[in-house]
Amino acid sequence: MVEFIFNEYSIEGVIHFAAESHVDNSIKNPGVFVQTNVNGTFTILDVAYKQWMQKPFTKKEAYQNCRFHHISTDEVYGTLSDDPKELFRETTPYAPNSPYSASKASSDMIVRSYVETYGMDCVITNCSNNYGPKQHDEKLIPTIIRNALQGNQIPIYGDGKNIRDWLYVLDHCKGIDLVYHTGKTGEVYNIGGRNERTNLQIVDRICSILDEIVPRQQSYKELITFVEDRAGHDRRYAIDATKLENELGWKADENFDTGIVKTIEWYLDKYKKGQN
């Protein structure tokens, strides 16, 4: 099927988003993540390589502008201490701690091998936690908003002090577009929002906003419930996006305070319209 699509539509570029991405699901069923994230990446990468570089009639000028852009995650780097000076950089050694992050690290290495072995034009971007409109309901921020509006308990793992760097989805997309068009072949670029927050800070901020715009008899914060921590739960992620900022001129437009308001407003509109 992938070969058919490349042949039928003369594909000249790939931005490879496709992945299983929910850590909880990877703990329950790691095989699916290996199949999708490792085997799936290899399949599309190898078809692109053969289409662009290996066909007998293919000449260099026919594929010189073809590029494979692999979308990855900061989770491949493992976890950080609470030291604010410690950040994930493109040179940080990989140390994945979940089946999800291990599968993404594996796919990154496969992409790298095609650059080094075959001279294929590939780039990789590793992003921090995304948020914004239209995010899948299984993710943290949609889960908080949905449960709050439905009056259900809002589950928070462990002590709620796990830290993530939050990146507004449109800023991520702008970074991807920039790297795809202007990034250097074989390079890795980290995309982060410089918006570190604990899970407790996230849920507290969302509940405070909801208390203001859709108040209920009690504060939404009364719904916060601490549950057993996730197995192998990384403590802190934080990306240093200096390389992307300095070399390609990228800059995040949204900070967390502005982005979360836009996100909440989108979900409120969604639920008013009765969407699932």
PDB file of C-alpha atoms in Angstrom, residues 74-183:
ATOM      1  CA  ASP A  74      11.829  14.558  24.125  1.00  0.00           C
ATOM      2  CA  GLU A  75      10.995  11.351  25.997  1.00  0.00           C
ATOM      3  CA  VAL A  76      13.797   9.529  24.164  1.00  0.00           C
ATOM      4  CA  TYR A  77      16.248  11.408  26.414  1.00  0.00           C
ATOM      5  CA  GLY A  78      14.866   9.899  29.611  1.00  0.00           C
ATOM      6  CA  THR A  79      14.392  12.073  32.669  1.00  0.00           C
ATOM      7  CA  LEU A  80      16.044  15.139  34.209  1.00  0.00           C
ATOM      8  CA  SER A  81      16.803  16.218  37.755  1.00  0.00           C
ATOM      9  CA  ASP A  82      15.055  19.216  39.311  1.00  0.00           C
ATOM     10  CA  ASP A  83      18.052  21.426  38.489  1.00  0.00           C
ATOM     11  CA  PRO A  84      16.620  24.148  36.184  1.00  0.00           C
ATOM     12  CA  LYS A  85      19.962  24.398  34.373  1.00  0.00           C
ATOM     13  CA  GLU A  86      19.696  20.789  33.238  1.00  0.00           C
ATOM     14  CA  LEU A  87      17.952  20.616  29.865  1.00  0.00           C
ATOM     15  CA  PHE A  88      17.571  18.200  26.980  1.00  0.00           C
ATOM     16  CA  ARG A  89      19.860  19.166  24.115  1.00  0.00           C
ATOM     17  CA  GLU A  90      20.415  17.536  20.757  1.00  0.00           C
ATOM     18  CA  THR A  91      23.604  16.028  22.175  1.00  0.00           C
ATOM     19  CA  THR A  92      21.899  14.498  25.228  1.00  0.00           C
ATOM     20  CA  PRO A  93      22.384  10.694  25.222  1.00  0.00           C
ATOM     21  CA  TYR A  94      19.247   8.644  24.683  1.00  0.00           C
ATOM     22  CA  ALA A  95      17.919   6.893  27.804  1.00  0.00           C
ATOM     23  CA  PRO A  96      14.261   5.961  27.165  1.00  0.00           C
ATOM     24  CA  ASN A  97      12.329   4.647  30.170  1.00  0.00           C
ATOM     25  CA  SER A  98       8.989   3.484  28.743  1.00  0.00           C
ATOM     26  CA  PRO A  99       8.019   1.195  25.854  1.00  0.00           C
ATOM     27  CA  TYR A 100       6.722   4.307  24.077  1.00  0.00           C
ATOM     28  CA  SER A 101       9.943   6.288  24.387  1.00  0.00           C
ATOM     29  CA  ALA A 102      12.025   3.195  23.580  1.00  0.00           C
ATOM     30  CA  SER A 103      10.050   2.656  20.376  1.00  0.00           C
ATOM     31  CA  LYS A 104      10.541   6.295  19.376  1.00  0.00           C
ATOM     32  CA  ALA A 105      14.258   6.151  20.164  1.00  0.00           C
ATOM     33  CA  SER A 106      14.489   3.058  17.964  1.00  0.00           C
ATOM     34  CA  SER A 107      12.759   4.809  15.087  1.00  0.00           C
ATOM     35  CA  ASP A 108      15.090   7.802  15.455  1.00  0.00           C
ATOM     36  CA  MET A 109      18.084   5.487  15.135  1.00  0.00           C
ATOM     37  CA  ILE A 110      16.662   3.850  12.017  1.00  0.00           C
ATOM     38  CA  VAL A 111      16.214   7.257  10.372  1.00  0.00           C
ATOM     39  CA  ARG A 112      19.748   8.234  11.352  1.00  0.00           C
ATOM     40  CA  SER A 113      21.098   5.031   9.809  1.00  0.00           C
ATOM     41  CA  TYR A 114      19.559   5.881   6.430  1.00  0.00           C
ATOM     42  CA  VAL A 115      21.343   9.230   6.475  1.00  0.00           C
ATOM     43  CA  GLU A 116      24.691   7.745   7.418  1.00  0.00           C
ATOM     44  CA  THR A 117      24.492   4.590   5.266  1.00  0.00           C
ATOM     45  CA  TYR A 118      22.666   5.757   2.156  1.00  0.00           C
ATOM     46  CA  GLY A 119      23.103   9.529   2.209  1.00  0.00           C
ATOM     47  CA  MET A 120      19.317   9.995   2.379  1.00  0.00           C
ATOM     48  CA  ASP A 121      18.031  13.502   3.075  1.00  0.00           C
ATOM     49  CA  CYS A 122      16.423  13.147   6.505  1.00  0.00           C
ATOM     50  CA  VAL A 123      15.908  15.448   9.489  1.00  0.00           C
ATOM     51  CA  ILE A 124      14.577  14.693  12.968  1.00  0.00           C
ATOM     52  CA  THR A 125      12.748  16.945  15.397  1.00  0.00           C
ATOM     53  CA  ASN A 126      12.215  16.075  19.065  1.00  0.00           C
ATOM     54  CA  CYS A 127       9.405  18.041  20.665  1.00  0.00           C
ATOM     55  CA  SER A 128       8.181  18.617  24.204  1.00  0.00           C
ATOM     56  CA  ASN A 129       4.596  17.978  25.366  1.00  0.00           C
ATOM     57  CA  ASN A 130       2.090  19.398  22.916  1.00  0.00           C
ATOM     58  CA  TYR A 131      -1.254  20.922  23.841  1.00  0.00           C
ATOM     59  CA  GLY A 132      -3.971  22.886  22.098  1.00  0.00           C
ATOM     60  CA  PRO A 133      -7.275  22.452  20.230  1.00  0.00           C
ATOM     61  CA  LYS A 134      -8.276  19.073  18.804  1.00  0.00           C
ATOM     62  CA  GLN A 135      -5.931  17.006  20.955  1.00  0.00           C
ATOM     63  CA  HIS A 136      -6.874  13.373  21.569  1.00  0.00           C
ATOM     64  CA  ASP A 137      -9.045  12.917  24.658  1.00  0.00           C
ATOM     65  CA  GLU A 138      -6.556  10.480  26.244  1.00  0.00           C
ATOM     66  CA  LYS A 139      -3.974  13.234  26.842  1.00  0.00           C
ATOM     67  CA  LEU A 140      -3.568  15.085  30.154  1.00  0.00           C
ATOM     68  CA  ILE A 141      -5.039  18.506  29.392  1.00  0.00           C
ATOM     69  CA  PRO A 142      -8.144  17.257  27.517  1.00  0.00           C
ATOM     70  CA  THR A 143      -8.684  14.735  30.334  1.00  0.00           C
ATOM     71  CA  ILE A 144      -8.575  17.497  32.954  1.00  0.00           C
ATOM     72  CA  ILE A 145     -10.984  19.736  31.025  1.00  0.00           C
ATOM     73  CA  ARG A 146     -13.409  16.924  30.166  1.00  0.00           C
ATOM     74  CA  ASN A 147     -13.615  15.521  33.693  1.00  0.00           C
ATOM     75  CA  ALA A 148     -13.963  18.966  35.214  1.00  0.00           C
ATOM     76  CA  LEU A 149     -16.857  19.931  32.945  1.00  0.00           C
ATOM     77  CA  GLN A 150     -18.555  16.587  33.545  1.00  0.00           C
ATOM     78  CA  GLY A 151     -18.133  16.888  37.310  1.00  0.00           C
ATOM     79  CA  ASN A 152     -15.973  13.770  37.481  1.00  0.00           C
ATOM     80  CA  GLN A 153     -12.848  13.237  39.512  1.00  0.00           C
ATOM     81  CA  ILE A 154      -9.696  14.664  37.897  1.00  0.00           C
ATOM     82  CA  PRO A 155      -6.975  11.986  38.280  1.00  0.00           C
ATOM     83  CA  ILE A 156      -3.395  13.128  38.908  1.00  0.00           C
ATOM     84  CA  TYR A 157      -0.577  10.602  39.111  1.00  0.00           C
ATOM     85  CA  GLY A 158       1.513  10.319  42.286  1.00  0.00           C
ATOM     86  CA  ASP A 159       2.245  13.616  44.008  1.00  0.00           C
ATOM     87  CA  GLY A 160       1.506  15.658  40.881  1.00  0.00           C
ATOM     88  CA  LYS A 161       4.984  17.176  40.841  1.00  0.00           C
ATOM     89  CA  ASN A 162       6.190  15.630  37.598  1.00  0.00           C
ATOM     90  CA  ILE A 163       7.362  18.437  35.323  1.00  0.00           C
ATOM     91  CA  ARG A 164       6.816  18.806  31.588  1.00  0.00           C
ATOM     92  CA  ASP A 165       7.725  21.508  29.087  1.00  0.00           C
ATOM     93  CA  TRP A 166       4.540  22.504  27.256  1.00  0.00           C
ATOM     94  CA  LEU A 167       4.495  23.500  23.573  1.00  0.00           C
ATOM     95  CA  TYR A 168       1.442  25.012  21.877  1.00  0.00           C
ATOM     96  CA  VAL A 169       0.520  22.928  18.851  1.00  0.00           C
ATOM     97  CA  LEU A 170       0.675  25.776  16.312  1.00  0.00           C
ATOM     98  CA  ASP A 171       4.179  26.711  17.493  1.00  0.00           C
ATOM     99  CA  HIS A 172       5.194  23.093  16.991  1.00  0.00           C
ATOM    100  CA  CYS A 173       3.749  23.047  13.481  1.00  0.00           C
ATOM    101  CA  LYS A 174       5.620  26.239  12.585  1.00  0.00           C
ATOM    102  CA  GLY A 175       8.829  24.661  13.835  1.00  0.00           C
ATOM    103  CA  ILE A 176       8.229  21.522  11.782  1.00  0.00           C
ATOM    104  CA  ASP A 177       7.549  23.547   8.649  1.00  0.00           C
ATOM    105  CA  LEU A 178      10.734  25.553   9.192  1.00  0.00           C
ATOM    106  CA  VAL A 179      12.935  22.499   9.746  1.00  0.00           C
ATOM    107  CA  TYR A 180      11.419  20.628   6.803  1.00  0.00           C
ATOM    108  CA  HIS A 181      12.188  23.477   4.426  1.00  0.00           C
ATOM    109  CA  THR A 182      15.428  24.893   5.825  1.00  0.00           C
ATOM    110  CA  GLY A 183      16.964  22.361   8.238  1.00  0.00           C
TER     111      GLY A 183
END
